Coordinates of C-alpha atoms and ligand atoms in Angstrom, one line a residue:
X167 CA 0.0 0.0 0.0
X168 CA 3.0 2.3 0.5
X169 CA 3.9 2.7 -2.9
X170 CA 0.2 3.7 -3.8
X171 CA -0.3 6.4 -1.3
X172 CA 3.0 7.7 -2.6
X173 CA 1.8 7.9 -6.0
X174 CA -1.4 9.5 -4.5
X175 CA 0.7 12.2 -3.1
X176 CA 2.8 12.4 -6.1
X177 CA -0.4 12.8 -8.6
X178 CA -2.1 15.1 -6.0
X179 CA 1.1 17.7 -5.6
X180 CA 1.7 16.8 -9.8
X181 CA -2.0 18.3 -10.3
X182 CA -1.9 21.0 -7.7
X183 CA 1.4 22.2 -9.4
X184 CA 0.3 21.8 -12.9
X185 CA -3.0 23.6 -12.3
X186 CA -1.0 26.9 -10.2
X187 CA 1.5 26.7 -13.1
X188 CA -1.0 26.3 -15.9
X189 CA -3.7 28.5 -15.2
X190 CA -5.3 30.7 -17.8
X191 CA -7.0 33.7 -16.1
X192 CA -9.3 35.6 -17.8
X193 CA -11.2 39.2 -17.1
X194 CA -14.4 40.0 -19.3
X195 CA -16.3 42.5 -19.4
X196 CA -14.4 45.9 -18.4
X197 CA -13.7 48.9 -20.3
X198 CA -9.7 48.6 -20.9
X199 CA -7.3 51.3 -21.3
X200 CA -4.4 49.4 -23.0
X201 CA -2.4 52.4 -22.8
X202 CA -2.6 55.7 -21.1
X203 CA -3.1 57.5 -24.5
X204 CA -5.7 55.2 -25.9
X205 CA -9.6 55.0 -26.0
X206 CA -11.1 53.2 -24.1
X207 CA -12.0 49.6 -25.5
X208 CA -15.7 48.7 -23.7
X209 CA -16.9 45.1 -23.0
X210 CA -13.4 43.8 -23.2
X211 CA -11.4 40.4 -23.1
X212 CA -8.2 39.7 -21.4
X213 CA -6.6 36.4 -21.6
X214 CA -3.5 35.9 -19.4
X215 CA -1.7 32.2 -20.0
X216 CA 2.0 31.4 -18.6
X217 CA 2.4 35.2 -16.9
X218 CA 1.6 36.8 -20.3
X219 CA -1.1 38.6 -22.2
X220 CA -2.2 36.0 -24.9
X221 CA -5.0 37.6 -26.4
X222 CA -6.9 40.7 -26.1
X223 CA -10.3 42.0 -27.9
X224 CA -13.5 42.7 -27.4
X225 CA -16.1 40.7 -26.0
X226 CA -17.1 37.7 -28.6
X227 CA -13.7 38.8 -31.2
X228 CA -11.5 36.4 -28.0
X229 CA -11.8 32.8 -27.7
X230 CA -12.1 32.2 -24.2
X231 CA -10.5 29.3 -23.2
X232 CA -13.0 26.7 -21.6
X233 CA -11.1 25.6 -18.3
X234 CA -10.1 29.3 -17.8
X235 CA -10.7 31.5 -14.3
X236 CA -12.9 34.2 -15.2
X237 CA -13.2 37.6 -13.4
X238 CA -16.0 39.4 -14.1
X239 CA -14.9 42.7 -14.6
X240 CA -18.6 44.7 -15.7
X241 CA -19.0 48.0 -14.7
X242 CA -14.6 48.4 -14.0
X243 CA -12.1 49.7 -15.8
X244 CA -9.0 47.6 -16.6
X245 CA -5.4 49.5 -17.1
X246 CA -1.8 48.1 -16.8
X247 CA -0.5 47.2 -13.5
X248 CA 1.0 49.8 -11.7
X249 CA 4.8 50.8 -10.9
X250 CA 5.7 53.2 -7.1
X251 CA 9.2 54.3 -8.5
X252 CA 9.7 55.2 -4.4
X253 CA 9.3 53.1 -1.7
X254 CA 11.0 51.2 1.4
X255 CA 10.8 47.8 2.9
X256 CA 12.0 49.0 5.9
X257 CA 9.2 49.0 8.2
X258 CA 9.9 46.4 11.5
X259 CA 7.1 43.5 9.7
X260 CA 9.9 43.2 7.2
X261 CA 12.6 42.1 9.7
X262 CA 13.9 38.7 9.0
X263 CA 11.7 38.4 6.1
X264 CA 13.7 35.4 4.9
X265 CA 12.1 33.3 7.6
X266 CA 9.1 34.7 9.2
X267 CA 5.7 33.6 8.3
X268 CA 4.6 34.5 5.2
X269 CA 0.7 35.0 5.8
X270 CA 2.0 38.2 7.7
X271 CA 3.8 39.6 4.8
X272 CA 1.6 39.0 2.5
X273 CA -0.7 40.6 4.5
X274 CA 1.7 44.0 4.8
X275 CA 2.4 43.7 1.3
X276 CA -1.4 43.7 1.0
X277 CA -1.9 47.0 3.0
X278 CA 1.3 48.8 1.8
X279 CA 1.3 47.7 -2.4
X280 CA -0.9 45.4 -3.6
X281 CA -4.0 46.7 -2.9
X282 CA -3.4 49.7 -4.6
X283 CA -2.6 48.4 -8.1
X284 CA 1.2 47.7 -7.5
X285 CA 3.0 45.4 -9.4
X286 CA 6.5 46.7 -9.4
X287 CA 8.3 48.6 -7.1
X288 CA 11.6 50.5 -6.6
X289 CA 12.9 50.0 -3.1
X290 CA 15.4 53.3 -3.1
X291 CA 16.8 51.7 0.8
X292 CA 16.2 49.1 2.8
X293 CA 18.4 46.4 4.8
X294 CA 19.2 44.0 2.0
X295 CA 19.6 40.8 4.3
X296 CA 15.7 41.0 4.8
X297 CA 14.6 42.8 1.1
X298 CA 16.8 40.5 -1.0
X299 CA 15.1 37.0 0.3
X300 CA 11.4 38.9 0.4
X301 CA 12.7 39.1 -3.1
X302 CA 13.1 35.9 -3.6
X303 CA 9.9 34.3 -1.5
X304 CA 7.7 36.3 -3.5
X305 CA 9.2 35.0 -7.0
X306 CA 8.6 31.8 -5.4
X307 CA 4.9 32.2 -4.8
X308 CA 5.4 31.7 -0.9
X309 CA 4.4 35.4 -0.7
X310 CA 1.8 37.7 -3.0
X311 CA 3.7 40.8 -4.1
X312 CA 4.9 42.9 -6.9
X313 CA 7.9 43.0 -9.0
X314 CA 10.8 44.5 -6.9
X315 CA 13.6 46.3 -8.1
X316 CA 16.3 47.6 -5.7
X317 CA 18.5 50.9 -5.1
X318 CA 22.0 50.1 -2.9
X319 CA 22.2 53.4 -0.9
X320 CA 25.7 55.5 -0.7
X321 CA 25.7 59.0 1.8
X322 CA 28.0 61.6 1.9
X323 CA 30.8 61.8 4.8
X324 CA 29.1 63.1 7.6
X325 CA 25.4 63.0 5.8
X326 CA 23.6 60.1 8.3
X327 CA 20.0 61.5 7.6
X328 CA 18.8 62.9 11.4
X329 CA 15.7 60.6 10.3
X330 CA 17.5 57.5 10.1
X331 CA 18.5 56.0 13.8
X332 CA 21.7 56.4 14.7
X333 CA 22.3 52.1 15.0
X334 CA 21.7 51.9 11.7
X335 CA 25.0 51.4 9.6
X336 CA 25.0 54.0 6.8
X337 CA 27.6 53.4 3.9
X338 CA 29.3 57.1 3.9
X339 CA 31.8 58.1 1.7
X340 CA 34.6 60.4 1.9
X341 CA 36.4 60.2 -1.8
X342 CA 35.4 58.9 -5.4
X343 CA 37.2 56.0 -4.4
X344 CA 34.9 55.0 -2.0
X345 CA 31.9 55.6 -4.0
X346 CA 33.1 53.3 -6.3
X347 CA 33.8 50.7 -4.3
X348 CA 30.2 50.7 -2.7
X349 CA 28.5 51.0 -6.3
X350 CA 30.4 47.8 -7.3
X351 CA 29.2 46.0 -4.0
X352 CA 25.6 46.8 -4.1
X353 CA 25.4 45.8 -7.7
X354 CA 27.7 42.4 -7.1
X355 CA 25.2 41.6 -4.0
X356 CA 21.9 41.7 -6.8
X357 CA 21.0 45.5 -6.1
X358 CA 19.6 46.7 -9.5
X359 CA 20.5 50.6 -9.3
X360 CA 21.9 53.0 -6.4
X361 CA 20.8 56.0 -4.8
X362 CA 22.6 58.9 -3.6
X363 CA 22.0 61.1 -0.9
X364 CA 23.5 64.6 -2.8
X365 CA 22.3 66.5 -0.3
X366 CA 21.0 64.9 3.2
X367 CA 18.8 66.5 5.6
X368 CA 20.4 66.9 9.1
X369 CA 17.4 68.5 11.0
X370 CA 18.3 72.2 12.8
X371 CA 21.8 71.5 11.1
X372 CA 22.8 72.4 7.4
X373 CA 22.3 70.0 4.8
X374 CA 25.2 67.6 4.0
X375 CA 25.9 67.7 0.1
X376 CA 27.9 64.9 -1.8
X377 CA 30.9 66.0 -4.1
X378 CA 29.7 66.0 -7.4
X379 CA 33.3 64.1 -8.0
X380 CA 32.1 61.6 -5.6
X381 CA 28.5 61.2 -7.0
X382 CA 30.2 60.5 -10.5
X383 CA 32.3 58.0 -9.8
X384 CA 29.1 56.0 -8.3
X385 CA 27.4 56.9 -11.8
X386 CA 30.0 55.6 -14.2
X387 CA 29.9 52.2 -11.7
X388 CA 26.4 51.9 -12.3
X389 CA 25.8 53.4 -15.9
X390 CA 28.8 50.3 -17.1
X391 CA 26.3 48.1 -16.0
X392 CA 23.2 49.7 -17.5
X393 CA 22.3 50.0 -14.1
X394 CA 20.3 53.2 -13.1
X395 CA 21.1 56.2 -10.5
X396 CA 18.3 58.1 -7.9
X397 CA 19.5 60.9 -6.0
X398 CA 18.0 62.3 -2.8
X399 CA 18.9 65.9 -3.7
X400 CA 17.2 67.9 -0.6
X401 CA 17.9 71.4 -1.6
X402 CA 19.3 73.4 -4.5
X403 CA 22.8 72.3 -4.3
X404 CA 22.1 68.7 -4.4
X405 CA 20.1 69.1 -7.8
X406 CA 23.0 70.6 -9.2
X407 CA 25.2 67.3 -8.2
X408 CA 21.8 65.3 -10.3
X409 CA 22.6 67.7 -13.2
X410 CA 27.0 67.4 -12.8
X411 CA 27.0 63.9 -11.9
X412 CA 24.6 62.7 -14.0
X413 CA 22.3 60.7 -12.3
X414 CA 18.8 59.3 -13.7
X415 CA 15.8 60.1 -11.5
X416 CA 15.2 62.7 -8.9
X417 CA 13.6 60.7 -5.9
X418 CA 12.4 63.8 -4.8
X419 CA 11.0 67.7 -5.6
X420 CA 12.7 69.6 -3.2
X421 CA 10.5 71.5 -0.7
X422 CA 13.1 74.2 0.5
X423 CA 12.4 75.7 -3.5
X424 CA 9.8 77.6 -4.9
X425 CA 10.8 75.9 -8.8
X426 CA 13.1 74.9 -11.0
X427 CA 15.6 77.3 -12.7
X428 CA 15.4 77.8 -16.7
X429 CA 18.6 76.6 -16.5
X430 CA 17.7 73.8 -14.4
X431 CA 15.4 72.6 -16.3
X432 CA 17.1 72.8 -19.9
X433 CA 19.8 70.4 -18.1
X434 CA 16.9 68.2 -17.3
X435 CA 16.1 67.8 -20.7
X436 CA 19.2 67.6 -22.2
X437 CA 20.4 65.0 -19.7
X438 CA 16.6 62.5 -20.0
X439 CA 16.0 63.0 -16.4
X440 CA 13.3 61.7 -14.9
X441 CA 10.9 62.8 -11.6
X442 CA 9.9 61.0 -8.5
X443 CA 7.3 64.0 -7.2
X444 CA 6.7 62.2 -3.8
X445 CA 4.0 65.2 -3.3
X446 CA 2.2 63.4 -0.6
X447 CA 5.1 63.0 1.4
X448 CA 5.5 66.9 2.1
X449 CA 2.3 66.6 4.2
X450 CA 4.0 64.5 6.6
X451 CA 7.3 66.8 7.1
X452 CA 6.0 69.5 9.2
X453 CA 3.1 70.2 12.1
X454 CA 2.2 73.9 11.0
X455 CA -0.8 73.7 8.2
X456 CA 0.6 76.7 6.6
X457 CA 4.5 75.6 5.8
X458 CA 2.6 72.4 4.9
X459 CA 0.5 74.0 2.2
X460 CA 3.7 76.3 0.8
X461 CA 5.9 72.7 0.6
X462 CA 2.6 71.3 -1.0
X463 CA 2.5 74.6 -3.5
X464 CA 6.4 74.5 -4.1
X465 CA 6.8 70.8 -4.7
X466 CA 3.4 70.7 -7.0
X467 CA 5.0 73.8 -9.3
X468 CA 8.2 72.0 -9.8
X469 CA 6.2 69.0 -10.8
X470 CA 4.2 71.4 -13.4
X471 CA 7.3 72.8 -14.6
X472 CA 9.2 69.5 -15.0
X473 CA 6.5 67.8 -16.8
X474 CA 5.4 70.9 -18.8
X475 CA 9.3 71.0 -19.8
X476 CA 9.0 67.3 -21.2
X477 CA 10.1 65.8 -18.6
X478 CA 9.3 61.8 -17.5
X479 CA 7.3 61.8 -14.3
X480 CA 7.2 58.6 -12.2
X481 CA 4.9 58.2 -9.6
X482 CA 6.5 57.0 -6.3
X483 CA 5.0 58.0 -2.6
X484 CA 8.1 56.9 0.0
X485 CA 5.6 54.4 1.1
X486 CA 7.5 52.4 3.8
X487 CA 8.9 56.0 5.6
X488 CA 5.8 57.3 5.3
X489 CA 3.1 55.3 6.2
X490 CA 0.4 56.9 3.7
X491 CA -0.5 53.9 1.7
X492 CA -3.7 54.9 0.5
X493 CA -2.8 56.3 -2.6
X494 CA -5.7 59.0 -3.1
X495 CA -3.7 62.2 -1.9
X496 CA -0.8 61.7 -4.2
X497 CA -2.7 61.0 -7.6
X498 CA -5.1 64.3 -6.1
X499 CA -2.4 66.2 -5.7
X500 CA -0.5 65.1 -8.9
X501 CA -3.8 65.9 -10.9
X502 CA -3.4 69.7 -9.9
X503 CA -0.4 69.6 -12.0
X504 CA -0.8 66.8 -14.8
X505 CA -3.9 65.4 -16.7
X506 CA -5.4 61.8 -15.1
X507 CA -3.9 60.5 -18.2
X508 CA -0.4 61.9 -17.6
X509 CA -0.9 60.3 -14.1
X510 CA -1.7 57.2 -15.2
X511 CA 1.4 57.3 -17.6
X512 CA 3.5 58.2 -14.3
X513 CA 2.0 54.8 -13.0
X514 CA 2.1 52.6 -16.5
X515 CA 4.3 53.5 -19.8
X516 CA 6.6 56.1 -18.6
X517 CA 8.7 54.1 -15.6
X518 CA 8.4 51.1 -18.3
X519 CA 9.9 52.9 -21.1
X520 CA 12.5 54.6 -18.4
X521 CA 13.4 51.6 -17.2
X522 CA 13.6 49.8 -20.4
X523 CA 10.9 47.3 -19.2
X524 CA 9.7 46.1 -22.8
X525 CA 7.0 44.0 -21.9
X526 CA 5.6 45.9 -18.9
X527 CA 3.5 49.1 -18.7
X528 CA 0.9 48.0 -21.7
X529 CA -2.2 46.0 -22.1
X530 CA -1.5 44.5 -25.2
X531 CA -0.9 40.5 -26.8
X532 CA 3.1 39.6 -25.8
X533 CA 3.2 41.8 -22.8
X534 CA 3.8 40.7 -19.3
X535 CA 0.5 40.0 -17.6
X536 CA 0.7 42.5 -14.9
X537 CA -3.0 44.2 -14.7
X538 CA -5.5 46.0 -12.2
X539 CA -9.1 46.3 -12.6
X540 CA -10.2 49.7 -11.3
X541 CA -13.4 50.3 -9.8
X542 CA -14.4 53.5 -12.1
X543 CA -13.4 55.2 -14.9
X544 CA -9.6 57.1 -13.7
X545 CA -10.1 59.6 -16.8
X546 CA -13.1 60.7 -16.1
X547 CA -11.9 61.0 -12.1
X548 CA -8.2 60.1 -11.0
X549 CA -9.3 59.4 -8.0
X550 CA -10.4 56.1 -9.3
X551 CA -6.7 55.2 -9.4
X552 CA -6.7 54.4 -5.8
X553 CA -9.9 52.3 -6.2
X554 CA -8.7 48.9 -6.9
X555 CA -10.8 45.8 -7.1
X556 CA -7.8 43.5 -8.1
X557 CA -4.1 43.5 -9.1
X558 CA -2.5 40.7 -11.3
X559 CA 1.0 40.2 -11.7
X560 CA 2.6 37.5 -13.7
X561 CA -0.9 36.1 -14.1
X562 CA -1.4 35.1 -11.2
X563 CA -3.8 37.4 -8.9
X564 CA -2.1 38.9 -6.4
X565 CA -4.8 41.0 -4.7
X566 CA -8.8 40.9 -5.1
X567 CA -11.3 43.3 -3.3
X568 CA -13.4 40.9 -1.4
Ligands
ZN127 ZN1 12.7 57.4 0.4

């Protein structure tokens, strides 16, 4: 008898793996946006086989295949999945995330990402022994999460951010050197970009800047790998180590400035740099409602500016420091400055095509099936961004709305 209860066992795990692996998942009915630029497609068919879009259409134009899993998606509104350029796993859930339960994490991932729309994420800092096998556990499928994409973190000498706590191990630099060094570690150890801190904020104490000699020397590390660069510029001086040095994508506005220089901004554009607004994030900073609102009106001009300068704009909130997860105040106040459309590009095709994701950021046959099914319409209110009713990534479903 012991050899047929193995093979029970066998066929039951062969079937329960087979069906997980196999499974065609399929939403009808919704109005799809396949693109942030594109009219919207009512009544429509997704079909979703091996982590990829297989077919698309409208209702009755797609075969749908007979032992698929079909979400009824009437009455929503289907769009890519979506990208948070900005966040941290740094929160004390994530501690030892190699090991601890996973029912926990999933449900923090749950509350922080998943349930609004995310299916890839920049973490721009976070204790690599505990993001790197999160990482890992959720490629695995012992954890539902998004895509994530990680940022090794280098400070100036001196710069150990007053909001950081003191026990935690910063890697500061003093020379180019050094920079270099750390550049090549992080990417060695499976970080896929780094962030610099060209200016950090020390609290009642002047803001530490990096030397733009030092920020370059991380930047050439990174750029030989085609890896990319954030900075954390904090004030006016650190923008102009972004412009010198080269780096990618502003993780920040910065709140100390009313806007952008001409100047400024014609290095932007000659250089392709892109914009992290983290608008939502400026509420947090201070007590008084009144420097709240000029940080709110400072940081939402730049992002005007930038974008009105052709700029890329990529959402991100800083979710992880700040505990805002609800992503309703961001999109609001993004909306002041760009059309729902331009913010649903921050969220879809424009950190794709930054980050040279080719299948990613689309609904269309051949992409990577990474979706959400919106409650309403976001273009006719971009509020409806934050109303999620599921998120897909590689297929499989990853958050649904009960
Ligand atoms: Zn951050």
């Amino acid at each position: 008898m012991i050899w047929l209860r193995t093979a029970l066992v066998l066929g039951l795990l062969g079937s329960a793996v087979a069906s997980a692996d196999a499974e065609t998942v399929v939403l009808r009915g919704g109005s799809l946006y396949a693109s942030p630029d594109a009219t919207a497609l009512p009544d429509a068919v997704v079909v979703m086989t091996d982590g990829v879009i297989s077919a698309v259409g409208k209702f009755g134009d797609v075969q749908v295949p007979a032992d698929a899993r079909v979400i009824d998606c009437s009455g929503k509104t289907i769009v890519a999945g979506f990208w948070n350029s900005h966040v941290h796993f740094t929160e004390p859930v994530w501690r030892n995330a190699g090991t601890a339960p996973a029912a926990p994490l999933t449900q923090h991932m749950q509350e922080m990402l998943t349930r609004w729309g995310f299916t890839t994420v920049w973490d721009l800092g976070s204790d690599p022994g505990d993001s790197l096998p999160l990482r890992q556990r959720i490629a695995k499928g012992e954890i539902a999460g998004p895509t994530i994409l990680f940022a090794g973190n280098i400070f100036p000498k001196g710069g150990h951010p007053v909001y950081i706590p003191r026990e935690v191990q910063l890697p500061e630099v003093a020379t180019p050197e050094e920079a270099t060094k750390w550049a090549r570690d992080w990417l060695a150890i499976g970080e896929d970009g780094i962030k610099l801190f060209t200016g950090a904020f020390m609290g009642d104490k002047p803001v530490v800047n990096m030397d733009p000699a030092i920020a370059k020397a991380a930047v050439e590390v990174a750029h030989a790998q085609g890896k990319p660069v954030f900075a954390h510029p904090q004030n006016k001086v650190g923008v102009e180590t972004v412009i010198a040095s080269d780096v990618d994508v502003l993780a920040h506005t910065t709140p100390g400035e009313r806007a952008y220089t001409d100047d400024q901004l014609a290095r932007f554009k000659a250089h392709g740099t892109a914009l992290i607004p983290t608008l939502s994030l400026f509420t947090t900073v201070v007590l008084d409602p009144n420097v709240t609102n000029r940080l709110i009106a400072a940081t939402g001009n730049q992002l005007k500016q930038f974008s009105e300068n052709g700029g890329t704009v990529l959402f991100g909130t800083d979710v992880g420091f700040t505990q805002i997860y609800d992503t309703t105040q961001e999109v609001e106040l993004m909306h002041r400055a760009l059309s729902e459309r331009q913010v649903l590009a921050s969220l879809t095709t424009n950190p794709a095509t930054f980050f040279k994701a080719a299948k990613k950021g689309r609904v269309e046959t051949g992409f990577d099936a990474d979706l959400v099914v919106l409650d309403g319409d976001p273009v006719s209110d971009v509020r409806n961004l934050a109303k999620v009713s599921a998120t897909i990534r590689a297929g499989h479903v990853i958050y649904q709305k009960r």
